[in-house]
Every structure is written in C-alpha cells, then in structure tokens.
Amino acid sequence: MHSVIISETDHSDLLDKPIGIVRQAIRNNHYQGHTAGLCKSVLQCNIVILPQTEASDFQTFCQQNKQACPLVGVSEPGNPGLTALGDDIDIRSDLPLYTIFRHGEPVAQFADIRDMWRDDFVTFALGCSFTFETALMLAGVPLRHIERNTTVPMYRTNIQTRPVGRFGGSFVVSMRPVRIEDLASVFRICEQYPHAHGMPLHTGDPGKIGIPDISLPDWGDATRIFEGEVPVFWACGVTSQVAIEKARPDLCITHAPGAMLITDIDDLMNKHEERAVPPVFEKHVHGGEM
Amino acid sequence: MHSVIISETDHSDLLDKPIGIVRQAIRNNHYQGHTAGLCKSVLQCNIVILPQTEASDFQTFCQQNKQACPLVGVSEPGNPGLTALGDDIDIRSDLPLYTIFRHGEPVAQFADIRDMWRDDFVTFALGCSFTFETALMLAGVPLRHIERNTTVPMYRTNIQTRPVGRFGGSFVVSMRPVRIEDLASVFRICEQYPHAHGMPLHTGDPGKIGIPDISLPDWGDATRIFEGEVPVFWACGVTSQVAIEKARPDLCITHAPGAMLITDIDDLMNKHEERAVPPVFEKHVHGGEM
C-alpha cells in the first residue's frame, strides 16, 4: 500500500472555523483530509503511536535529534489523552486519517483507531513545519510550495541522526527557496520555533549535505529556485518515519501525511513573552518605508 | 581631532599572554593599541562613560536598542569598578586608550583617565563583535577583513533606533561577506551571542536598508563581495557613538576604536550550558565526512 498525500483535499468548509468545530468534524470522521491552513496560529503536531516496549528508545531518539523530532507531548501508556496539548484530545479519533505500519511498512489507513487501541500504546506528539510556515507568510516571506499548492520537497541527506536502540538513519530535510533579502528574517523567525524544527540546518549547495540532485526530491514535489534565491534546508519530521522504517517495530501508528493533530495551544507554546520582535527586525520584516 | 583607528598596532608581545599580564601592561600604560586577538575567548567590551545626569537616558536607550547596544555591565555612579565583569577591573586605567568627547565631538585621546575621574561618572560596558568573530573563525567561517587585516566596513542605515531623551539616530551596521554555504552556520553561531549583536539584521541588497553604495563604507575599509557570497549585515556598536554625537552630552569618554575592555568572563557569559551545539549543526559546521 502507498500512503496517500492528501494535500489536495477540499477543506473549505472548515477554513476559519474554531478549534471545537474542526475537532468534532474530524472526531466524527466527517473530515479525513490534510490540516494545512486550518485553525491558524494553533500548534499542529505529527503523531507517532508505539507499543510501550519501543517507546523508551523512540523517546530518547527524539530527544537526541530534537531538530528533526521536536517532542511537544508524550502520553501515559494506554491513555488516549494528551492533556499538555488540549483537555479533551482523544488520540484514537482526533486525527483526520491514520497510517498503520507493520514492521516499518505502511499497510493501511483508517479514519480512527478506536478498535485498535491497546493499553500499552504510548503517543508522541512532534512539532510540525506548518507552525513556522504560517509565521513566515505572516511576515511577508513567500513560500513557493504553498503558493503553488504543492507539497514541500523533502530529501534524504548524509547527515546521520544520533541512533538510539534500533532507531536511527539519516536526517531528512525539507527545502524552501528563499530570496537573499529574506534570509535574515527567515532565521530570526524560525529561531522562535525550536519546537517546530527551529532555524535551517543548511543553505546553498545541496551536495554539501549529500543531496545529489535538487530536482529529484525523495518526497513531495520538486520546486524551482530562481535567480536571487538560495535553497534553504530545514530538519524535517519525516526523519522520524525513516527511523521507524529502520527500527521495524511490530506495530506503529502515525498521522497520514499532512493530516496533523490540531491542539488547543498556540504555535509559540511557552514562548509568548518572546513573541515581541525587536524594532529593527519588525521593520526589516515588514519592509514598508525602509 | 580625528580619532585614530589603531588596528595596525603591534601587540605580538601580548598574544597568548594570560589576562592578568595583559591587564597589567594596559594599566601601566605599556600598551595603547587595539585588543583584537588578545586573550582569546574572553569577553571584550565597548565602554561608554557618562555623567550621571545623562546615564539614565543612555541606559534606557541601550535597553531599547539591544541589538546594537547590548549592555553587559553598568557601574554604580563614581565607582570605577565593574565587578560583574571582573573583580579587579579599574575602568580609569584598564582600557589601552580612551577617546574624550565634548558636546558629541572627539577632542582628545588619553592612555588613562585617572586625573579626569568624577564621582558622578557611570560606566557602561557593551558587547562587541570580536566575540562572535572568534566563534565564526573557530567554526571555519572565513572573515575577509580579518584575513586581510583591515577594519570591518560599517554603514549608516535608514533603520531608526528607538530614541530615548536626546539619544537617537539611525542604526549603524557592520558588513561581512558570507559564502552561501556558511549562512546557516553563521546564524546558528551568532544566535548564541545575543550580548554581541546576535544574529544578522539583514542579508543581500544593501539598498533595502538605505545603503546607497556598498563600496563606500562610512567607517572602516571597503570589502569585496565575491561570486557565491552574500553581504551580511549586523547591528554595530558604533550606533551608540552616533547616538552620543546626536545627544551632544557635555562630556563623554569611550574606548578608542578597537581598544576594548578585556574582562574576566568568557565570551558566552551566562550561557555556558547552551554552548553545546546539536549534532547536526556540529557536523555541518565542521564539514568533514559529510
């Protein structure tokens, strides 16, 4: 079975709806599409559910490879709640679509996992790039894959993760072309989102991080880089999927690509007090009379 | 009087000497040159000394414009010590060379200010770009002005400071050409030095921040930008000098350009625990088998 990228799904009914309405639609299996653009400025998360026997190693793997796998929440074994991220979240039903992996291979997708739930399941919530992408667009930084409604290109690199137990493999990065004039803004904004991959890992020559051909992404759609732009590479949450493929746990359940958990907290988490940008930066980002 | 840039002064006798030896040489007026390269990995500071009547506004000005004027120490009025930065610092003698400003104009340079000291003087210590330059070079990022033994080019911009009382004016920036492949490292390293101007303010087109001609710096020496490099701009401590010129205080004493205060603390200040770089970054910066 191939997992389906569901970025084309129509979710116009849910745009600009409050969290409660969107969550109910998802919980009742009325919506099984991607969550990009839903509940703006709310933290969305990648989800990985593993049996307790695998959970400890996976948790340490995430902690050792924070830039790719920024943990923002972990459940008690068997508890389908994630109270740190929302009082009434039920992880058995609150993702639009789930992918089931057996021995590291995707084998099925389901709209809920109520029937499969086990007392030894541990849920991990990881930060997601939607968070910083929203912030970049609000600051006037164009993102080509969003403007063109394509999926961000992602690449395997030759940068190795710090392996833990059977979890390991190389980093996956996402690439966005950035105008040279926007680079300072991009770094300064992303620095505020350590729980969403933070600052880019690399700029420029893709060969330096083991990408032989920028026009052939391993996931997502190729994106052109124009004159005056440089390719900018961020650690990507798909790194955790590669680690799971490598570890081959008997069973693992994740969100289907793009179909994230919508939480009750805002996209800066505990960083509200740092949201204020310095005056120079503000001016720089918004351009205007500079 | 023109203030003299003293970056050509020979200080080979003091290179690799411990702080105590260097400080004694300076205190006894045996060395009146620039401090670049002395006491590596030790925090060096810009110094501004003002009468108490001007001190409060200047302090608020620095706090409101932290990127250009990062305060790392402030003395009690009349106290020539700066205990936060070193137990035995005596600011009346511990700079190699002092510039005296009257009504905002430089009028004299002295090797010490023991005879001029007043009970109402307040000393401000501001972070300095030597700090991050050392870190960049240790990470393998070449800095052309250092390789060529020239002074970093500095420019007035059209980005306004937040004025406080009579202190105001526009930001001054320093410019260093950076290879596109080094940009991520540069931002990630500088982010660790908020007390030394932190991350760059701008990248690329100088016109966007009001610099009409990159080949004509307002201070320092022009630096060429080669193919594959972009101009990167940092907030610069000279912003405080422009603010003083504008405020025209009756009297102000500063370090002579390049002749900084050498402190007893290391260049990361209270940030020791954050020095560790994530594995990806480490690999990225040092290149090697990637």
mmCIF file of C-alpha atoms in Angstrom, chain A residues 64-65 67 158-160 162 171 180-184 187-188 191 197-205 208-209 230 277-284 289-290, chain B residues 64-65 67 158-160 162 171 180-184 187-188 191 197-205 208-209 230 277-284 289-290:
data_model
loop_
_atom_site.group_PDB
_atom_site.id
_atom_site.type_symbol
_atom_site.label_atom_id
_atom_site.label_comp_id
_atom_site.label_asym_id
_atom_site.label_seq_id
_atom_site.Cartn_x
_atom_site.Cartn_y
_atom_site.Cartn_z
ATOM 1 C CA GLN A 64 18.797 13.214 20.843
ATOM 2 C CA ASN A 65 17.600 14.517 17.462
ATOM 3 C CA GLN A 67 15.736 19.477 15.388
ATOM 4 C CA ASN A 158 24.098 12.193 4.525
ATOM 5 C CA ILE A 159 23.796 13.763 7.972
ATOM 6 C CA GLN A 160 23.352 10.887 10.394
ATOM 7 C CA ARG A 162 22.255 10.003 16.763
ATOM 8 C CA PHE A 171 18.251 13.221 8.590
ATOM 9 C CA ILE A 180 18.529 36.508 -0.329
ATOM 10 C CA GLU A 181 16.880 39.617 1.145
ATOM 11 C CA ASP A 182 14.583 37.450 3.270
ATOM 12 C CA LEU A 183 17.247 35.210 4.796
ATOM 13 C CA ALA A 184 17.763 37.246 7.962
ATOM 14 C CA PHE A 187 16.379 32.738 10.516
ATOM 15 C CA ARG A 188 15.113 35.238 13.063
ATOM 16 C CA GLU A 191 14.660 30.779 15.894
ATOM 17 C CA HIS A 197 12.416 22.465 13.643
ATOM 18 C CA GLY A 198 13.874 25.884 14.538
ATOM 19 C CA MET A 199 16.468 27.511 12.328
ATOM 20 C CA PRO A 200 17.508 25.982 8.995
ATOM 21 C CA LEU A 201 20.284 23.382 9.041
ATOM 22 C CA HIS A 202 21.867 24.337 5.755
ATOM 23 C CA THR A 203 21.854 26.933 2.973
ATOM 24 C CA GLY A 204 23.136 26.674 -0.585
ATOM 25 C CA ASP A 205 24.920 23.759 -2.267
ATOM 26 C CA LYS A 208 27.303 19.505 0.866
ATOM 27 C CA ILE A 209 24.607 17.582 2.731
ATOM 28 C CA VAL A 230 19.014 30.273 -2.315
ATOM 29 C CA VAL A 277 10.198 41.189 17.808
ATOM 30 C CA PRO A 278 12.840 43.866 18.204
ATOM 31 C CA PRO A 279 12.077 47.122 16.387
ATOM 32 C CA VAL A 280 14.721 46.695 13.723
ATOM 33 C CA PHE A 281 13.533 43.256 12.945
ATOM 34 C CA GLU A 282 9.936 44.321 12.785
ATOM 35 C CA LYS A 283 10.825 46.998 10.316
ATOM 36 C CA HIS A 284 13.027 44.667 8.400
ATOM 37 C CA GLU A 289 9.244 52.711 4.446
ATOM 38 C CA MET A 290 12.723 51.246 4.781
ATOM 39 C CA GLN B 64 15.576 49.744 23.790
ATOM 40 C CA ASN B 65 18.170 49.072 21.085
ATOM 41 C CA GLN B 67 20.981 44.529 19.120
ATOM 42 C CA ASN B 158 17.819 54.119 7.309
ATOM 43 C CA ILE B 159 16.661 51.905 10.177
ATOM 44 C CA GLN B 160 15.883 54.216 13.065
ATOM 45 C CA ARG B 162 14.087 53.807 19.308
ATOM 46 C CA PHE B 171 21.380 52.079 13.237
ATOM 47 C CA ILE B 180 26.018 30.968 0.825
ATOM 48 C CA GLU B 181 27.022 27.550 2.233
ATOM 49 C CA ASP B 182 28.072 29.177 5.518
ATOM 50 C CA LEU B 183 24.902 31.200 6.127
ATOM 51 C CA ALA B 184 23.172 28.619 8.317
ATOM 52 C CA PHE B 187 23.112 32.475 12.011
ATOM 53 C CA ARG B 188 23.287 29.479 14.339
ATOM 54 C CA GLU B 191 22.259 33.291 17.873
ATOM 55 C CA HIS B 197 24.853 41.779 18.450
ATOM 56 C CA GLY B 198 23.314 38.336 17.955
ATOM 57 C CA MET B 199 22.007 37.261 14.571
ATOM 58 C CA PRO B 200 22.433 39.439 11.479
ATOM 59 C CA LEU B 201 19.794 42.105 10.825
ATOM 60 C CA HIS B 202 19.845 41.865 7.061
ATOM 61 C CA THR B 203 21.186 39.864 4.125
ATOM 62 C CA GLY B 204 21.557 40.865 0.483
ATOM 63 C CA ASP B 205 20.530 44.104 -1.238
ATOM 64 C CA LYS B 208 16.860 47.777 1.293
ATOM 65 C CA ILE B 209 18.373 49.203 4.482
ATOM 66 C CA VAL B 230 26.174 37.471 0.035
ATOM 67 C CA VAL B 277 25.787 22.506 19.604
ATOM 68 C CA PRO B 278 23.349 19.926 18.309
ATOM 69 C CA PRO B 279 24.990 17.041 16.457
ATOM 70 C CA VAL B 280 23.748 18.037 13.033
ATOM 71 C CA PHE B 281 24.985 21.509 13.451
ATOM 72 C CA GLU B 282 28.355 20.374 14.724
ATOM 73 C CA LYS B 283 28.754 18.192 11.685
ATOM 74 C CA HIS B 284 27.507 20.904 9.444
ATOM 75 C CA GLU B 289 32.992 13.440 6.164
ATOM 76 C CA MET B 290 29.691 14.935 5.122
#
